[in-house]
Amino acid sequence: MRIDKFLKVSRLIKRRTLAKEVADQGRITINGKVAKAGSAVKIGDELAIRFGQKVVTARVEDLRENVRKEDAMNMFTILKEEKLDKIEPQFIDDEE
């Protein structure tokens, strides 16, 4: 199943178009590799999704084409949520 469709069906992201945008911006990894919207996801894969200053890591537990809202949370397990610190830009001094 495509990652953008999985994110929408599982309700990790509400709309498929938004899931596609997030993936195409390089904010999703599957097993540590940057994913595009068409990247395939399978049971057991570990997803890391960056939402602003937060990264949510989840494991894929089930793949379904359609699922009721009540059952959507059974499609994944949240492994961790991390808040990112703001990274200050580092300047390189060429004069050294």
Short mmCIF file of N, CA and C in Angstrom, two decimals:
data_model
loop_
_atom_site.label_atom_id
_atom_site.label_comp_id
_atom_site.label_asym_id
_atom_site.label_seq_id
_atom_site.Cartn_x
_atom_site.Cartn_y
_atom_site.Cartn_z
N MET A 1 0.84 -1.18 0.00
CA MET A 1 0.00 0.00 0.00
C MET A 1 0.89 1.25 0.00
N ARG A 2 0.48 2.25 -0.72
CA ARG A 2 1.23 3.52 -0.76
C ARG A 2 1.19 4.18 0.62
N ILE A 3 2.27 4.87 0.98
CA ILE A 3 2.35 5.52 2.28
C ILE A 3 1.30 6.61 2.44
N ASP A 4 1.02 7.38 1.38
CA ASP A 4 0.02 8.44 1.51
C ASP A 4 -1.37 7.86 1.79
N LYS A 5 -1.69 6.75 1.15
CA LYS A 5 -2.99 6.11 1.39
C LYS A 5 -3.04 5.51 2.80
N PHE A 6 -1.96 4.88 3.24
CA PHE A 6 -1.94 4.31 4.58
C PHE A 6 -2.17 5.39 5.64
N LEU A 7 -1.49 6.52 5.50
CA LEU A 7 -1.62 7.60 6.47
C LEU A 7 -3.05 8.12 6.54
N LYS A 8 -3.72 8.19 5.40
CA LYS A 8 -5.11 8.65 5.37
C LYS A 8 -6.05 7.61 5.96
N VAL A 9 -5.94 6.36 5.53
CA VAL A 9 -6.83 5.30 6.00
C VAL A 9 -6.66 5.08 7.52
N SER A 10 -5.43 5.13 8.00
CA SER A 10 -5.16 4.92 9.43
C SER A 10 -5.47 6.16 10.26
N ARG A 11 -5.70 7.27 9.57
CA ARG A 11 -6.02 8.56 10.19
C ARG A 11 -4.86 9.15 10.99
N LEU A 12 -3.64 8.76 10.64
CA LEU A 12 -2.47 9.45 11.19
C LEU A 12 -2.42 10.87 10.62
N ILE A 13 -2.84 11.00 9.34
CA ILE A 13 -3.01 12.30 8.69
C ILE A 13 -4.40 12.28 8.07
N LYS A 14 -5.16 13.36 8.25
CA LYS A 14 -6.58 13.36 7.89
C LYS A 14 -6.86 13.26 6.40
N ARG A 15 -6.07 13.94 5.57
CA ARG A 15 -6.35 13.95 4.14
C ARG A 15 -5.19 13.37 3.36
N ARG A 16 -5.52 12.66 2.28
CA ARG A 16 -4.48 12.04 1.47
C ARG A 16 -3.61 13.08 0.77
N THR A 17 -4.20 14.19 0.36
CA THR A 17 -3.41 15.23 -0.31
C THR A 17 -2.39 15.82 0.66
N LEU A 18 -2.77 15.97 1.92
CA LEU A 18 -1.84 16.46 2.93
C LEU A 18 -0.75 15.42 3.19
N ALA A 19 -1.11 14.16 3.25
CA ALA A 19 -0.13 13.09 3.43
C ALA A 19 0.87 13.08 2.27
N LYS A 20 0.38 13.31 1.05
CA LYS A 20 1.25 13.36 -0.12
C LYS A 20 2.23 14.53 -0.02
N GLU A 21 1.72 15.70 0.40
CA GLU A 21 2.59 16.87 0.55
C GLU A 21 3.68 16.63 1.59
N VAL A 22 3.29 16.07 2.74
CA VAL A 22 4.25 15.80 3.81
C VAL A 22 5.33 14.83 3.33
N ALA A 23 4.92 13.79 2.62
CA ALA A 23 5.88 12.81 2.10
C ALA A 23 6.81 13.45 1.07
N ASP A 24 6.27 14.22 0.16
CA ASP A 24 7.08 14.83 -0.89
C ASP A 24 8.03 15.90 -0.35
N GLN A 25 7.78 16.40 0.85
CA GLN A 25 8.68 17.35 1.50
C GLN A 25 9.81 16.64 2.25
N GLY A 26 9.80 15.31 2.23
CA GLY A 26 10.86 14.55 2.89
C GLY A 26 10.70 14.46 4.40
N ARG A 27 9.47 14.60 4.90
CA ARG A 27 9.23 14.58 6.34
C ARG A 27 8.77 13.23 6.86
N ILE A 28 8.82 12.20 6.01
CA ILE A 28 8.44 10.85 6.41
C ILE A 28 9.56 9.89 6.05
N THR A 29 9.90 9.00 6.99
CA THR A 29 10.85 7.94 6.69
C THR A 29 10.18 6.60 6.96
N ILE A 30 10.57 5.62 6.15
CA ILE A 30 10.14 4.23 6.35
C ILE A 30 11.40 3.44 6.63
N ASN A 31 11.49 2.88 7.82
CA ASN A 31 12.67 2.12 8.25
C ASN A 31 13.96 2.92 8.04
N GLY A 32 13.91 4.21 8.33
CA GLY A 32 15.08 5.07 8.26
C GLY A 32 15.39 5.65 6.90
N LYS A 33 14.62 5.30 5.87
CA LYS A 33 14.85 5.83 4.53
C LYS A 33 13.75 6.83 4.18
N VAL A 34 14.13 7.96 3.60
CA VAL A 34 13.16 8.99 3.23
C VAL A 34 12.17 8.42 2.22
N ALA A 35 10.88 8.67 2.48
CA ALA A 35 9.82 8.12 1.65
C ALA A 35 9.14 9.20 0.82
N LYS A 36 8.74 8.83 -0.38
CA LYS A 36 7.90 9.68 -1.22
C LYS A 36 6.47 9.17 -1.09
N ALA A 37 5.51 9.91 -1.62
CA ALA A 37 4.10 9.56 -1.47
C ALA A 37 3.78 8.18 -2.04
N GLY A 38 4.48 7.75 -3.07
CA GLY A 38 4.21 6.46 -3.69
C GLY A 38 5.00 5.31 -3.10
N SER A 39 5.80 5.57 -2.07
CA SER A 39 6.59 4.51 -1.45
C SER A 39 5.67 3.47 -0.82
N ALA A 40 6.05 2.21 -0.97
CA ALA A 40 5.24 1.11 -0.43
C ALA A 40 5.51 0.92 1.06
N VAL A 41 4.46 0.64 1.79
CA VAL A 41 4.56 0.35 3.21
C VAL A 41 3.98 -1.04 3.44
N LYS A 42 4.60 -1.80 4.36
CA LYS A 42 4.11 -3.14 4.66
C LYS A 42 4.08 -3.35 6.17
N ILE A 43 3.41 -4.39 6.60
CA ILE A 43 3.28 -4.69 8.03
C ILE A 43 4.67 -4.86 8.64
N GLY A 44 4.88 -4.23 9.77
CA GLY A 44 6.17 -4.30 10.47
C GLY A 44 7.08 -3.12 10.19
N ASP A 45 6.77 -2.33 9.16
CA ASP A 45 7.59 -1.15 8.85
C ASP A 45 7.48 -0.12 9.98
N GLU A 46 8.58 0.60 10.19
CA GLU A 46 8.60 1.66 11.19
C GLU A 46 8.60 3.00 10.46
N LEU A 47 7.60 3.82 10.77
CA LEU A 47 7.45 5.13 10.14
C LEU A 47 7.84 6.22 11.12
N ALA A 48 8.55 7.22 10.65
CA ALA A 48 8.83 8.42 11.43
C ALA A 48 8.26 9.59 10.64
N ILE A 49 7.35 10.32 11.27
CA ILE A 49 6.66 11.43 10.60
C ILE A 49 6.92 12.70 11.39
N ARG A 50 7.43 13.73 10.69
CA ARG A 50 7.71 15.00 11.35
C ARG A 50 6.52 15.94 11.16
N PHE A 51 5.90 16.32 12.28
CA PHE A 51 4.81 17.29 12.31
C PHE A 51 5.36 18.53 12.99
N GLY A 52 5.76 19.54 12.25
CA GLY A 52 6.29 20.76 12.85
C GLY A 52 7.51 20.48 13.70
N GLN A 53 7.41 20.71 15.02
CA GLN A 53 8.52 20.49 15.94
C GLN A 53 8.40 19.17 16.68
N LYS A 54 7.64 18.21 16.11
CA LYS A 54 7.43 16.91 16.76
C LYS A 54 7.64 15.80 15.74
N VAL A 55 8.26 14.71 16.21
CA VAL A 55 8.42 13.52 15.37
C VAL A 55 7.68 12.37 16.04
N VAL A 56 6.77 11.75 15.28
CA VAL A 56 6.01 10.60 15.77
C VAL A 56 6.55 9.36 15.06
N THR A 57 6.92 8.36 15.86
CA THR A 57 7.39 7.09 15.30
C THR A 57 6.33 6.04 15.56
N ALA A 58 5.93 5.33 14.50
CA ALA A 58 4.87 4.33 14.60
C ALA A 58 5.26 3.08 13.82
N ARG A 59 4.75 1.94 14.27
CA ARG A 59 4.95 0.68 13.56
C ARG A 59 3.65 0.28 12.88
N VAL A 60 3.72 -0.15 11.64
CA VAL A 60 2.55 -0.58 10.87
C VAL A 60 2.13 -1.96 11.36
N GLU A 61 0.88 -2.07 11.81
CA GLU A 61 0.37 -3.34 12.35
C GLU A 61 -0.59 -4.04 11.39
N ASP A 62 -1.27 -3.27 10.53
CA ASP A 62 -2.28 -3.84 9.65
C ASP A 62 -2.43 -2.95 8.42
N LEU A 63 -2.77 -3.55 7.29
CA LEU A 63 -3.03 -2.82 6.06
C LEU A 63 -4.43 -3.16 5.59
N ARG A 64 -5.26 -2.14 5.43
CA ARG A 64 -6.62 -2.31 4.94
C ARG A 64 -6.95 -1.18 3.99
N GLU A 65 -7.78 -1.47 3.00
CA GLU A 65 -8.20 -0.45 2.04
C GLU A 65 -9.19 0.53 2.66
N ASN A 66 -10.10 0.00 3.45
CA ASN A 66 -11.11 0.82 4.13
C ASN A 66 -11.21 0.34 5.58
N VAL A 67 -11.41 1.30 6.48
CA VAL A 67 -11.52 0.93 7.89
C VAL A 67 -12.44 1.94 8.59
N ARG A 68 -13.19 1.46 9.56
CA ARG A 68 -14.03 2.36 10.35
C ARG A 68 -13.16 3.19 11.28
N LYS A 69 -13.66 4.35 11.62
CA LYS A 69 -12.91 5.28 12.47
C LYS A 69 -12.46 4.61 13.77
N GLU A 70 -13.33 3.81 14.37
CA GLU A 70 -13.03 3.15 15.64
C GLU A 70 -11.90 2.14 15.51
N ASP A 71 -11.75 1.55 14.33
CA ASP A 71 -10.73 0.51 14.11
C ASP A 71 -9.43 1.04 13.53
N ALA A 72 -9.39 2.31 13.15
CA ALA A 72 -8.22 2.88 12.48
C ALA A 72 -6.97 2.81 13.36
N MET A 73 -7.12 2.98 14.67
CA MET A 73 -5.95 2.96 15.56
C MET A 73 -5.32 1.58 15.67
N ASN A 74 -6.02 0.54 15.23
CA ASN A 74 -5.46 -0.82 15.26
C ASN A 74 -4.48 -1.05 14.11
N MET A 75 -4.41 -0.10 13.18
CA MET A 75 -3.53 -0.25 12.02
C MET A 75 -2.09 0.11 12.34
N PHE A 76 -1.84 0.76 13.49
CA PHE A 76 -0.49 1.16 13.85
C PHE A 76 -0.33 1.19 15.36
N THR A 77 0.93 1.17 15.79
CA THR A 77 1.28 1.33 17.20
C THR A 77 2.25 2.50 17.30
N ILE A 78 1.94 3.47 18.15
CA ILE A 78 2.85 4.59 18.38
C ILE A 78 4.00 4.10 19.25
N LEU A 79 5.22 4.19 18.75
CA LEU A 79 6.39 3.75 19.49
C LEU A 79 6.95 4.87 20.35
N LYS A 80 6.98 6.09 19.79
CA LYS A 80 7.46 7.23 20.57
C LYS A 80 7.06 8.53 19.89
N GLU A 81 7.04 9.58 20.70
CA GLU A 81 6.82 10.95 20.21
C GLU A 81 7.93 11.80 20.79
N GLU A 82 8.63 12.49 19.92
CA GLU A 82 9.74 13.32 20.35
C GLU A 82 9.51 14.76 19.94
N LYS A 83 9.81 15.68 20.84
CA LYS A 83 9.75 17.09 20.52
C LYS A 83 11.14 17.52 20.07
N LEU A 84 11.21 18.19 18.93
CA LEU A 84 12.48 18.64 18.41
C LEU A 84 12.84 20.00 18.99
N ASP A 85 14.11 20.16 19.32
CA ASP A 85 14.59 21.48 19.75
C ASP A 85 14.83 22.30 18.51
N LYS A 86 14.65 23.59 18.63
CA LYS A 86 14.94 24.46 17.49
C LYS A 86 16.44 24.43 17.25
N ILE A 87 16.81 24.20 16.02
CA ILE A 87 18.22 24.12 15.65
C ILE A 87 18.67 25.49 15.17
N GLU A 88 19.69 26.00 15.82
CA GLU A 88 20.22 27.29 15.40
C GLU A 88 21.21 27.07 14.28
N PRO A 89 21.18 27.92 13.27
CA PRO A 89 22.10 27.75 12.15
C PRO A 89 23.55 27.98 12.61
N GLN A 90 24.43 27.16 12.06
CA GLN A 90 25.84 27.31 12.37
C GLN A 90 26.51 27.99 11.19
N PHE A 91 27.34 28.95 11.50
CA PHE A 91 28.02 29.69 10.45
C PHE A 91 29.45 29.20 10.32
N ILE A 92 29.90 29.05 9.10
CA ILE A 92 31.25 28.60 8.84
C ILE A 92 32.11 29.83 8.58
N ASP A 93 33.19 29.91 9.31
CA ASP A 93 34.10 31.04 9.16
C ASP A 93 35.23 30.62 8.23
N ASP A 94 35.27 31.18 7.04
CA ASP A 94 36.30 30.82 6.04
C ASP A 94 37.65 31.44 6.32
N GLU A 95 37.71 32.34 7.27
CA GLU A 95 38.94 33.08 7.49
C GLU A 95 39.90 32.36 8.42
N GLU A 96 39.55 31.21 8.95
CA GLU A 96 40.44 30.53 9.90
C GLU A 96 41.64 29.95 9.25
#
